[in-house]
PDB file of C-alpha atoms in Angstrom:
ATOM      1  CA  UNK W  21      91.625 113.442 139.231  1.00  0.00           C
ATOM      2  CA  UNK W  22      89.710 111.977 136.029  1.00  0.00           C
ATOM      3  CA  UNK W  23      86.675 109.934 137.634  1.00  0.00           C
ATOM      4  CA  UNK W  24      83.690 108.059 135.748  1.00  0.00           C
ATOM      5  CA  UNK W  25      80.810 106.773 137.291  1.00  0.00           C
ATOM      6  CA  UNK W  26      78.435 104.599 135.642  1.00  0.00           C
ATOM      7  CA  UNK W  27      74.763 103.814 136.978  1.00  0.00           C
ATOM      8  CA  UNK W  28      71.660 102.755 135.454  1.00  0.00           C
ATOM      9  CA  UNK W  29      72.459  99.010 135.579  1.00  0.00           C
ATOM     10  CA  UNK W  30      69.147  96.527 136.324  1.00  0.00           C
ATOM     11  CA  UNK W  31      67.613  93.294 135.653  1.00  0.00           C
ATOM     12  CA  UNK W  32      65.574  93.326 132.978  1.00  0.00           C
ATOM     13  CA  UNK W  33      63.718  90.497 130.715  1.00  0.00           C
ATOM     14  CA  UNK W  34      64.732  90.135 127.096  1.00  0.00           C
ATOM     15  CA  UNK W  35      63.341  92.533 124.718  1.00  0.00           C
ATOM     16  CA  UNK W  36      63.247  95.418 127.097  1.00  0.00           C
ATOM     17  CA  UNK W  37      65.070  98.453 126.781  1.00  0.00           C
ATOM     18  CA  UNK W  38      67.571 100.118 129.617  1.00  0.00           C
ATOM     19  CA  UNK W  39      69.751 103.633 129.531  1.00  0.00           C
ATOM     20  CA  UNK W  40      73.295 103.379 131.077  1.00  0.00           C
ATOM     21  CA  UNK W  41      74.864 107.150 132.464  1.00  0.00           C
ATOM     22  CA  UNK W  42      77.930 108.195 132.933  1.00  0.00           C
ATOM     23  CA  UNK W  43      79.203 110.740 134.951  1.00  0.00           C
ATOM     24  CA  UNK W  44      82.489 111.955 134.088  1.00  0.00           C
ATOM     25  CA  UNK W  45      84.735 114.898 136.033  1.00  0.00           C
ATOM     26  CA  UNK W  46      88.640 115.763 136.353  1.00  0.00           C
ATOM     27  CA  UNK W  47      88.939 116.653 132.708  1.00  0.00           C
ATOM     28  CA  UNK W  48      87.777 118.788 129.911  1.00  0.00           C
ATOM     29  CA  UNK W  49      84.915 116.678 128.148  1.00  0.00           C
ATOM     30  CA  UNK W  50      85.134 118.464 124.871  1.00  0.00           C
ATOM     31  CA  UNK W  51      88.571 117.129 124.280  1.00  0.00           C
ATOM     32  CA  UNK W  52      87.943 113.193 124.219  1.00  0.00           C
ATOM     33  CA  UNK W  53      86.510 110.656 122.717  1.00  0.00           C
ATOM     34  CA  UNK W  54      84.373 108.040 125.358  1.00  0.00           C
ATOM     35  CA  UNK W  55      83.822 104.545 124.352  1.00  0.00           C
ATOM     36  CA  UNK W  56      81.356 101.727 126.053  1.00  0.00           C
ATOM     37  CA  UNK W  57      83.235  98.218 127.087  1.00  0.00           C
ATOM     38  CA  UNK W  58      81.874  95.333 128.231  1.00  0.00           C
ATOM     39  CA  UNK W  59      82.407  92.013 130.498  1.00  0.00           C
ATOM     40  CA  UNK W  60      79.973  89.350 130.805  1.00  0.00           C
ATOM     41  CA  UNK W  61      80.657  87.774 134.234  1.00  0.00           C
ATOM     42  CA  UNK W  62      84.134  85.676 134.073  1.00  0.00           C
ATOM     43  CA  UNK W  63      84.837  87.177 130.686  1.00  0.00           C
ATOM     44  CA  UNK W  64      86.563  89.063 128.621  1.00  0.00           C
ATOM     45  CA  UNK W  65      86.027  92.484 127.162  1.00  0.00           C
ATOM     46  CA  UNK W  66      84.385  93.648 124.518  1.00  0.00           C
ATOM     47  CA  UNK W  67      84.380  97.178 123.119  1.00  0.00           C
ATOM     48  CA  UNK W  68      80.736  98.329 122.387  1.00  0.00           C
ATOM     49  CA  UNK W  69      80.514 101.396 120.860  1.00  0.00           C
ATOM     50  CA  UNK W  70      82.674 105.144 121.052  1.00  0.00           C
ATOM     51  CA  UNK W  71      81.617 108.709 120.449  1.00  0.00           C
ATOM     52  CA  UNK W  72      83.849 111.599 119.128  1.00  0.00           C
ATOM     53  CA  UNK W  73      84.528 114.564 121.114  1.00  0.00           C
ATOM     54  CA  UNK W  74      81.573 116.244 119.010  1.00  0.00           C
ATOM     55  CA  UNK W  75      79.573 113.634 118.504  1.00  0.00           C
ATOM     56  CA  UNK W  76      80.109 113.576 114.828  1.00  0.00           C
ATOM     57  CA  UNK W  77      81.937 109.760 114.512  1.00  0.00           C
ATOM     58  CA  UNK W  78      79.975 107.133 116.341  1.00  0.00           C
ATOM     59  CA  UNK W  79      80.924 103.270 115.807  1.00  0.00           C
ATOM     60  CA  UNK W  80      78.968 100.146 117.172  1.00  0.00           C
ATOM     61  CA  UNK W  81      80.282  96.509 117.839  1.00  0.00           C
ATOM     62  CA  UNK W  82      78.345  94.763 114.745  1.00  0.00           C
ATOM     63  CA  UNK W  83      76.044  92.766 117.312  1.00  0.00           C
ATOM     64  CA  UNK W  84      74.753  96.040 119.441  1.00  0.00           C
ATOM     65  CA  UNK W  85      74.260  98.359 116.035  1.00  0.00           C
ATOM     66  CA  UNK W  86      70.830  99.023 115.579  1.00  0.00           C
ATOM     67  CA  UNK W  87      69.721  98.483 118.651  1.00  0.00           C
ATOM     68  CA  UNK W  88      72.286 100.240 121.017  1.00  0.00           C
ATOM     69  CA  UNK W  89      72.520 104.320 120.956  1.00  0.00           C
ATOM     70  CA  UNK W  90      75.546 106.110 122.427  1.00  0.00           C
ATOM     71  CA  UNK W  91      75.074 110.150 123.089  1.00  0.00           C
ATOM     72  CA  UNK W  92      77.177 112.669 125.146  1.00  0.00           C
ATOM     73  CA  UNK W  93      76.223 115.757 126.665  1.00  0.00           C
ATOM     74  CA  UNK W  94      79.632 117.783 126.709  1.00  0.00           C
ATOM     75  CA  UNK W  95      77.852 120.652 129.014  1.00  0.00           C
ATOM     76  CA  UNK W  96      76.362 118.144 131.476  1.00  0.00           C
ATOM     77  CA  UNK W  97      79.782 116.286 131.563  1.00  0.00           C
ATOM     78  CA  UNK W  98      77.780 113.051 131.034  1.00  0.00           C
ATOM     79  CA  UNK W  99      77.787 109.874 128.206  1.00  0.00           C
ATOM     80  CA  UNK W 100      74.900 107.483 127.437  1.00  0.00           C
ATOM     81  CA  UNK W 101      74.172 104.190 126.267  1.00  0.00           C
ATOM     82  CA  UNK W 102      70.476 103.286 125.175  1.00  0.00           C
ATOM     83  CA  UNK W 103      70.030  99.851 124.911  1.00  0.00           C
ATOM     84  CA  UNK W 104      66.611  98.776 122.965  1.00  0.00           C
ATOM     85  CA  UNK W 105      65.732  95.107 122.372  1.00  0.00           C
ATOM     86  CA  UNK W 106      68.171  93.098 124.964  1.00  0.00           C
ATOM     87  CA  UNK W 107      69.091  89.909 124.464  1.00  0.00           C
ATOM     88  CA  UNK W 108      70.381  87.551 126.638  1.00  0.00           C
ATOM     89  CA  UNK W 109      73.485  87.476 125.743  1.00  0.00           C
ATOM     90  CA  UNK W 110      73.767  91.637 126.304  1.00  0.00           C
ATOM     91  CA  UNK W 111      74.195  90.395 130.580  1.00  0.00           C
ATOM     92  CA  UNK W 112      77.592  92.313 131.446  1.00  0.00           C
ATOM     93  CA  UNK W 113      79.538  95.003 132.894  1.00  0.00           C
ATOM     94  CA  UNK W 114      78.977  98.091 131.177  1.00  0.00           C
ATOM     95  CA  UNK W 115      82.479 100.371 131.696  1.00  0.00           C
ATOM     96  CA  UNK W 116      82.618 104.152 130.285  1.00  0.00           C
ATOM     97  CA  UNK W 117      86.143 104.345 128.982  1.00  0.00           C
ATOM     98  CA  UNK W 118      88.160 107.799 127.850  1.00  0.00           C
ATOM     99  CA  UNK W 119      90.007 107.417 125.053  1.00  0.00           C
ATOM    100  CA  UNK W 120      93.000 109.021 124.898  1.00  0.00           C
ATOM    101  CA  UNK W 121      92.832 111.543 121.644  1.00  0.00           C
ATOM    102  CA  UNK W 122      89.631 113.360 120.356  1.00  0.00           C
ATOM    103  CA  UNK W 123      88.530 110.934 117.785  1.00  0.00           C
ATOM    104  CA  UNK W 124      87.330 106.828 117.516  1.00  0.00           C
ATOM    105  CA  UNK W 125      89.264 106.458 114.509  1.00  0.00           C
ATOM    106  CA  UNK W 126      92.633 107.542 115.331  1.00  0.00           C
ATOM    107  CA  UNK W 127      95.066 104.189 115.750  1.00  0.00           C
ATOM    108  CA  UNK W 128      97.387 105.254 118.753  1.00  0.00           C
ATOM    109  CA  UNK W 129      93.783 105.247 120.736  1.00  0.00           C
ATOM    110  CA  UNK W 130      93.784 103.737 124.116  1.00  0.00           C
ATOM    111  CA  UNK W 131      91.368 103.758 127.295  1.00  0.00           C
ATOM    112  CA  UNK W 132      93.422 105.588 130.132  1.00  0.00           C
ATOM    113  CA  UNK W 133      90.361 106.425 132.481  1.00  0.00           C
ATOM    114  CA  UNK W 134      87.709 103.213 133.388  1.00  0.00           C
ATOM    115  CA  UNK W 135      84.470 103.852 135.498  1.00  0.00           C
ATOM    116  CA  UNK W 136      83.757 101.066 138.217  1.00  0.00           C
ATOM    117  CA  UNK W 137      81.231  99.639 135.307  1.00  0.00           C
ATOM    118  CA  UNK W 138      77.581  98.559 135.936  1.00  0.00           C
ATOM    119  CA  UNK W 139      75.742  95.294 135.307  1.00  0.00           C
ATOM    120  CA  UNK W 140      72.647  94.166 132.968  1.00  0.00           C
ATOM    121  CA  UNK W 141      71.472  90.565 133.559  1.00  0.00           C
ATOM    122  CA  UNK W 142      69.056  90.098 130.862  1.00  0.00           C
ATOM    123  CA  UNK W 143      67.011  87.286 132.556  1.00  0.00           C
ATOM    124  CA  UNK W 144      63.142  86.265 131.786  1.00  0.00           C
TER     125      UNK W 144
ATOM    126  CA  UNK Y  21      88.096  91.453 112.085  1.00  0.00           C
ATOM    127  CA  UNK Y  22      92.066  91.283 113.827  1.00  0.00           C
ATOM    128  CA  UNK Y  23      92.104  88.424 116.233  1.00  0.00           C
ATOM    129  CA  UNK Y  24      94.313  88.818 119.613  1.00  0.00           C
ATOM    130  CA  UNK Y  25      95.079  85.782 120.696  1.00  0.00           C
ATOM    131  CA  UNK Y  26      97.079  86.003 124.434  1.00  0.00           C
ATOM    132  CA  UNK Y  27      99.136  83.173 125.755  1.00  0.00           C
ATOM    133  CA  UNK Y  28      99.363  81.405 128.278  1.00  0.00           C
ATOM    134  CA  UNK Y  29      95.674  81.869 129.336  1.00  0.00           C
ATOM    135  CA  UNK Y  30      96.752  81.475 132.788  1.00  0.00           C
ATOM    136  CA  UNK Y  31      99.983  80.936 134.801  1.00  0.00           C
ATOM    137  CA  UNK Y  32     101.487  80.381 138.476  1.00  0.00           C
ATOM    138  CA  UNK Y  33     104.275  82.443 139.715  1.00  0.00           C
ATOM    139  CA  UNK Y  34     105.989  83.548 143.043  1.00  0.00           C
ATOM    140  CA  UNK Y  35     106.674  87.106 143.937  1.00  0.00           C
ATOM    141  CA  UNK Y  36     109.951  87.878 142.297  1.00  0.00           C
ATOM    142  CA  UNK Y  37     109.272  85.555 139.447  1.00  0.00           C
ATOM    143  CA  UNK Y  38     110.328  87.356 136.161  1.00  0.00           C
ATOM    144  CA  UNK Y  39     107.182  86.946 133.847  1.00  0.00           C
ATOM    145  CA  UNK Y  40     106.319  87.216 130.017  1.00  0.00           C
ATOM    146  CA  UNK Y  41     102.912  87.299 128.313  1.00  0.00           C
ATOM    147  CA  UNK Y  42     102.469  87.085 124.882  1.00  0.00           C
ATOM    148  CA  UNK Y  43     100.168  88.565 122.259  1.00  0.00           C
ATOM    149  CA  UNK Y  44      99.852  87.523 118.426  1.00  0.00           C
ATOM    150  CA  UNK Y  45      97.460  89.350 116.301  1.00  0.00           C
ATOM    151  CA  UNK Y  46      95.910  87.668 113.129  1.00  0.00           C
ATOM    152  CA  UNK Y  47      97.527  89.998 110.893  1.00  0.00           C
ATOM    153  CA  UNK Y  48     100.021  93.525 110.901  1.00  0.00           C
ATOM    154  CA  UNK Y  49      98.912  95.944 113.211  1.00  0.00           C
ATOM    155  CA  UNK Y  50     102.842  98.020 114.017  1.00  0.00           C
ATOM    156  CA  UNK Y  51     102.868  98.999 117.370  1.00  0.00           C
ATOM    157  CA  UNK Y  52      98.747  99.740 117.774  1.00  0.00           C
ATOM    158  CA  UNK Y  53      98.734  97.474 120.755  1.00  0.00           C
ATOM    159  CA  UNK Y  54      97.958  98.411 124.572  1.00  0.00           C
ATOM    160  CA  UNK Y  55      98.243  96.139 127.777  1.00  0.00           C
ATOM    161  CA  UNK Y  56      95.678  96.302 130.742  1.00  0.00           C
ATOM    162  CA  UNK Y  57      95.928  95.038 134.353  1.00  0.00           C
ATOM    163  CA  UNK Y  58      92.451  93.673 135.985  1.00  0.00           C
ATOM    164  CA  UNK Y  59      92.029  92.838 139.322  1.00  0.00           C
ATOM    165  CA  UNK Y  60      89.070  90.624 140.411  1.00  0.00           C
ATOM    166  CA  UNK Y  61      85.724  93.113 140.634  1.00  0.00           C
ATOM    167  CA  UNK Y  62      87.796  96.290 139.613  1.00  0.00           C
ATOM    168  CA  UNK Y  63      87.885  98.288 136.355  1.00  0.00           C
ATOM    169  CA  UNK Y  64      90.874  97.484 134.032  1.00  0.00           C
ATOM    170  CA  UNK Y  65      93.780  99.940 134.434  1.00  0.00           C
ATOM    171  CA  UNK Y  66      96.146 100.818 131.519  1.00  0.00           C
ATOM    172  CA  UNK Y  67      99.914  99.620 131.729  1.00  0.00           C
ATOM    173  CA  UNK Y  68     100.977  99.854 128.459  1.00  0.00           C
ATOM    174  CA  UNK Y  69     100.396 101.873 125.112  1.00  0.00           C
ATOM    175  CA  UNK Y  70     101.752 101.940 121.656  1.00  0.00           C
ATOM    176  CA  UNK Y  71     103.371  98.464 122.364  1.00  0.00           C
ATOM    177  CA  UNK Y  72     106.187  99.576 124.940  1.00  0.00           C
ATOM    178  CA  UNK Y  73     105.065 103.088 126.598  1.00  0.00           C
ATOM    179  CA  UNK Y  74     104.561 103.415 129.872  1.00  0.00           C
ATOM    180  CA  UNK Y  75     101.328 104.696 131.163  1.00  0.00           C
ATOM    181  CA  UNK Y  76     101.970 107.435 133.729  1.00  0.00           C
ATOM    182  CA  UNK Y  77     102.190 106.186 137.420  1.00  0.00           C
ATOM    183  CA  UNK Y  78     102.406 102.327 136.239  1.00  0.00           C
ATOM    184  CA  UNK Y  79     105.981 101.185 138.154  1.00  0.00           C
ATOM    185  CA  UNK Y  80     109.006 100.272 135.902  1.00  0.00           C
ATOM    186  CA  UNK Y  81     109.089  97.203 136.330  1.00  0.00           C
ATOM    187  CA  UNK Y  82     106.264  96.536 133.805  1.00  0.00           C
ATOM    188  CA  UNK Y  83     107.431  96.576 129.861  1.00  0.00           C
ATOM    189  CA  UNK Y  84     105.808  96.194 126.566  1.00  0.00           C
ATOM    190  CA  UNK Y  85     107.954  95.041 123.278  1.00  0.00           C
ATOM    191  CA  UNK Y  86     106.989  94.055 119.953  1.00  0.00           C
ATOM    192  CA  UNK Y  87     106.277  95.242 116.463  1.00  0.00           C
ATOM    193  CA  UNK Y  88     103.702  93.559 113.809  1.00  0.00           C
ATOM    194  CA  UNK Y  89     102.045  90.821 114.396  1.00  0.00           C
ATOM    195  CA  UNK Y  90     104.334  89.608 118.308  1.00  0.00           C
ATOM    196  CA  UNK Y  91     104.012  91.557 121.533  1.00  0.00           C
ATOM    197  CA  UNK Y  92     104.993  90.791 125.170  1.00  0.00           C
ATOM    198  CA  UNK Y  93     104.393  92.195 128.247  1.00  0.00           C
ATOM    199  CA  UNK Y  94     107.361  91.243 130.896  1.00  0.00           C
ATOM    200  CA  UNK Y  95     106.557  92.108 134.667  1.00  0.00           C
ATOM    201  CA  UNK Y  96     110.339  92.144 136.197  1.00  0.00           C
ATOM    202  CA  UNK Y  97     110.136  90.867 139.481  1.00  0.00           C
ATOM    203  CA  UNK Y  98     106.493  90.289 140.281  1.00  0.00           C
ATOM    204  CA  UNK Y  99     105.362  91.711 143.106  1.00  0.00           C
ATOM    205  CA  UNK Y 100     102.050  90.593 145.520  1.00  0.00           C
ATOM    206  CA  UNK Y 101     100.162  93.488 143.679  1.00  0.00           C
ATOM    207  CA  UNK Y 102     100.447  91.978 140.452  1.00  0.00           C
ATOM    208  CA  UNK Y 103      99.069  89.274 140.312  1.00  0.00           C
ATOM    209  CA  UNK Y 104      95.382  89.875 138.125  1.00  0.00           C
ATOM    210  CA  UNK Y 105      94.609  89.294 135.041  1.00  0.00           C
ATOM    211  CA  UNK Y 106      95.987  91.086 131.426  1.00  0.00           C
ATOM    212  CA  UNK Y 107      94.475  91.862 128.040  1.00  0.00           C
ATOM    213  CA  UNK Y 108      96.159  93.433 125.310  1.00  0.00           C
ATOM    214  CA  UNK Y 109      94.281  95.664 123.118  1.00  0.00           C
ATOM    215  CA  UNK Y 110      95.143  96.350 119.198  1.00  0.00           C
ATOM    216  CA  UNK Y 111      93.718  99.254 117.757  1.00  0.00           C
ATOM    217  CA  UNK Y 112      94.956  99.005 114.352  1.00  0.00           C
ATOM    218  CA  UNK Y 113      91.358  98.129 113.077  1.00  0.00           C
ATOM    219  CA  UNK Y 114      89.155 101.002 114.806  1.00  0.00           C
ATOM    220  CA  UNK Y 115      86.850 102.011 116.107  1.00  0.00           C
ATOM    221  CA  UNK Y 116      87.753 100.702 119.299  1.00  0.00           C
ATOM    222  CA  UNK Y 117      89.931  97.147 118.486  1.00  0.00           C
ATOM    223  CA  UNK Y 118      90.255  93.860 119.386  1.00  0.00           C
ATOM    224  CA  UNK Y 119      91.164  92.560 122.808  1.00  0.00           C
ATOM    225  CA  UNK Y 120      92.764  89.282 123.700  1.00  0.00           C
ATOM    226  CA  UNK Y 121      91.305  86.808 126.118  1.00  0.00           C
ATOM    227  CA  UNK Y 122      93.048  87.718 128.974  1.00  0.00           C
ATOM    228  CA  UNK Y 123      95.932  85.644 130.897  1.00  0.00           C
ATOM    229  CA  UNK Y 124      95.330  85.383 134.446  1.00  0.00           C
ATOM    230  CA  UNK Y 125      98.607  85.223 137.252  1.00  0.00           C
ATOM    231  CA  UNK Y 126      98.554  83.891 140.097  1.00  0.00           C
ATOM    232  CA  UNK Y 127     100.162  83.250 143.042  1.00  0.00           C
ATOM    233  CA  UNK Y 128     102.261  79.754 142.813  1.00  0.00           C
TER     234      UNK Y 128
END
């Protein structure tokens, strides 16, 4: 059974920094892709960023790039999200996604697998 | 950017209700378009890909149609399970797409 579990959510003021996790099992890492999505409370969703299977194609949302960094760690079965310099407007569920082929580029991409998601309030 | 936009945003319905939800996209996009179920406080779930596929496990009574720029997802006889709300998802413009604004179902 394919399971992701995020963690590292928190409550932190703007300008401060914050690393998601996910944990991912039931499936052979090295042959997806894994994407970021995210829901600010009573929302709608938002893709953040996504991460080949080999790391070598990464893609931001416009309003996260340069200040968000997604990584994987194929061996430790885990995907990351960095997030430097929040802004208010960054407060929502954070979901780890599989996608469903290798690469972030490929058009018949969809998310198959969700995590349970964690929240960021950015909050002074 | 590809705009989704889903409609209606939100509808009443009784269990056994036959019910449509439409998706227009701001320009082309084939059949690059996926449908979601959400329930309130879960993670979305995958119904739909490639405009009319089933996702494995998701009962028949869901179905996806559409080509271009229209898509609809039809729930047959909705059941007391179903009712959540759905976002369709094109991924003609990647990395990761668009998704529409979600249409919410509830109980009548």
């Amino acid at each position: 059974e394919v399971q992701l579990v995020e963690s590292g959510g928190d409550l932190v003021q703007p300008g401060r920094s914050l690393r998601l996790s996910c944990a991912a099992s039931g499936f052979s890492l090295d042959d997806y892709a894994l994407h970021w999505v995210r829901q600010a409370p009573g929302k709608g969703l938002e893709w953040v960023s996504g991460i080949s299977w080999d790391s070598g194609s990464i893609a931001y949302l416009d309003s996260v790039r340069g200040r968000f960094t997604v990584s994987r760690d194929n061996a430790r079965k885990s995907l990351y999200l960095q997030m430097n310099s929040l802004r208010l407007e960054d407060t929502a569920f954070y979901y780890c996604a599989k996608g469903s082929s290798m690469s972030i580029t490929n058009v018949l991409e969809y998310f198959d697998n969700w995590g349970q998601g964690t929240l960021v309030t950015v909050s002074s | 950017d590809i705009q989704m936009t889903q409609s209606p945003s939100s509808l009443s319905a009784s269990v056994g209700d036959r019910v449509t939800i439409t998706c227009r996209a701001s320009q082309i996009i084939s059949i690059y378009l996926n449908w979601y179920q959400q329930k309130p406080g879960k993670a979305p779930k995958l119904l739909i890909y490639a405009a009319s596929r089933l996702q494995s496990g998701v009962p028949s009574r869901f179905s996806g149609s559409g080509s271009g720029t229209y898509f609809t997802l039809t729930i047959s006889s909705l059941q007391p399970e179903d009712f959540a709300t759905y976002y369709c998802h094109q991924t003609y413009n990647t990395p990761g797409g668009t998704f529409g604004q979600g249409t919410k179902v509830d109980i009548k």
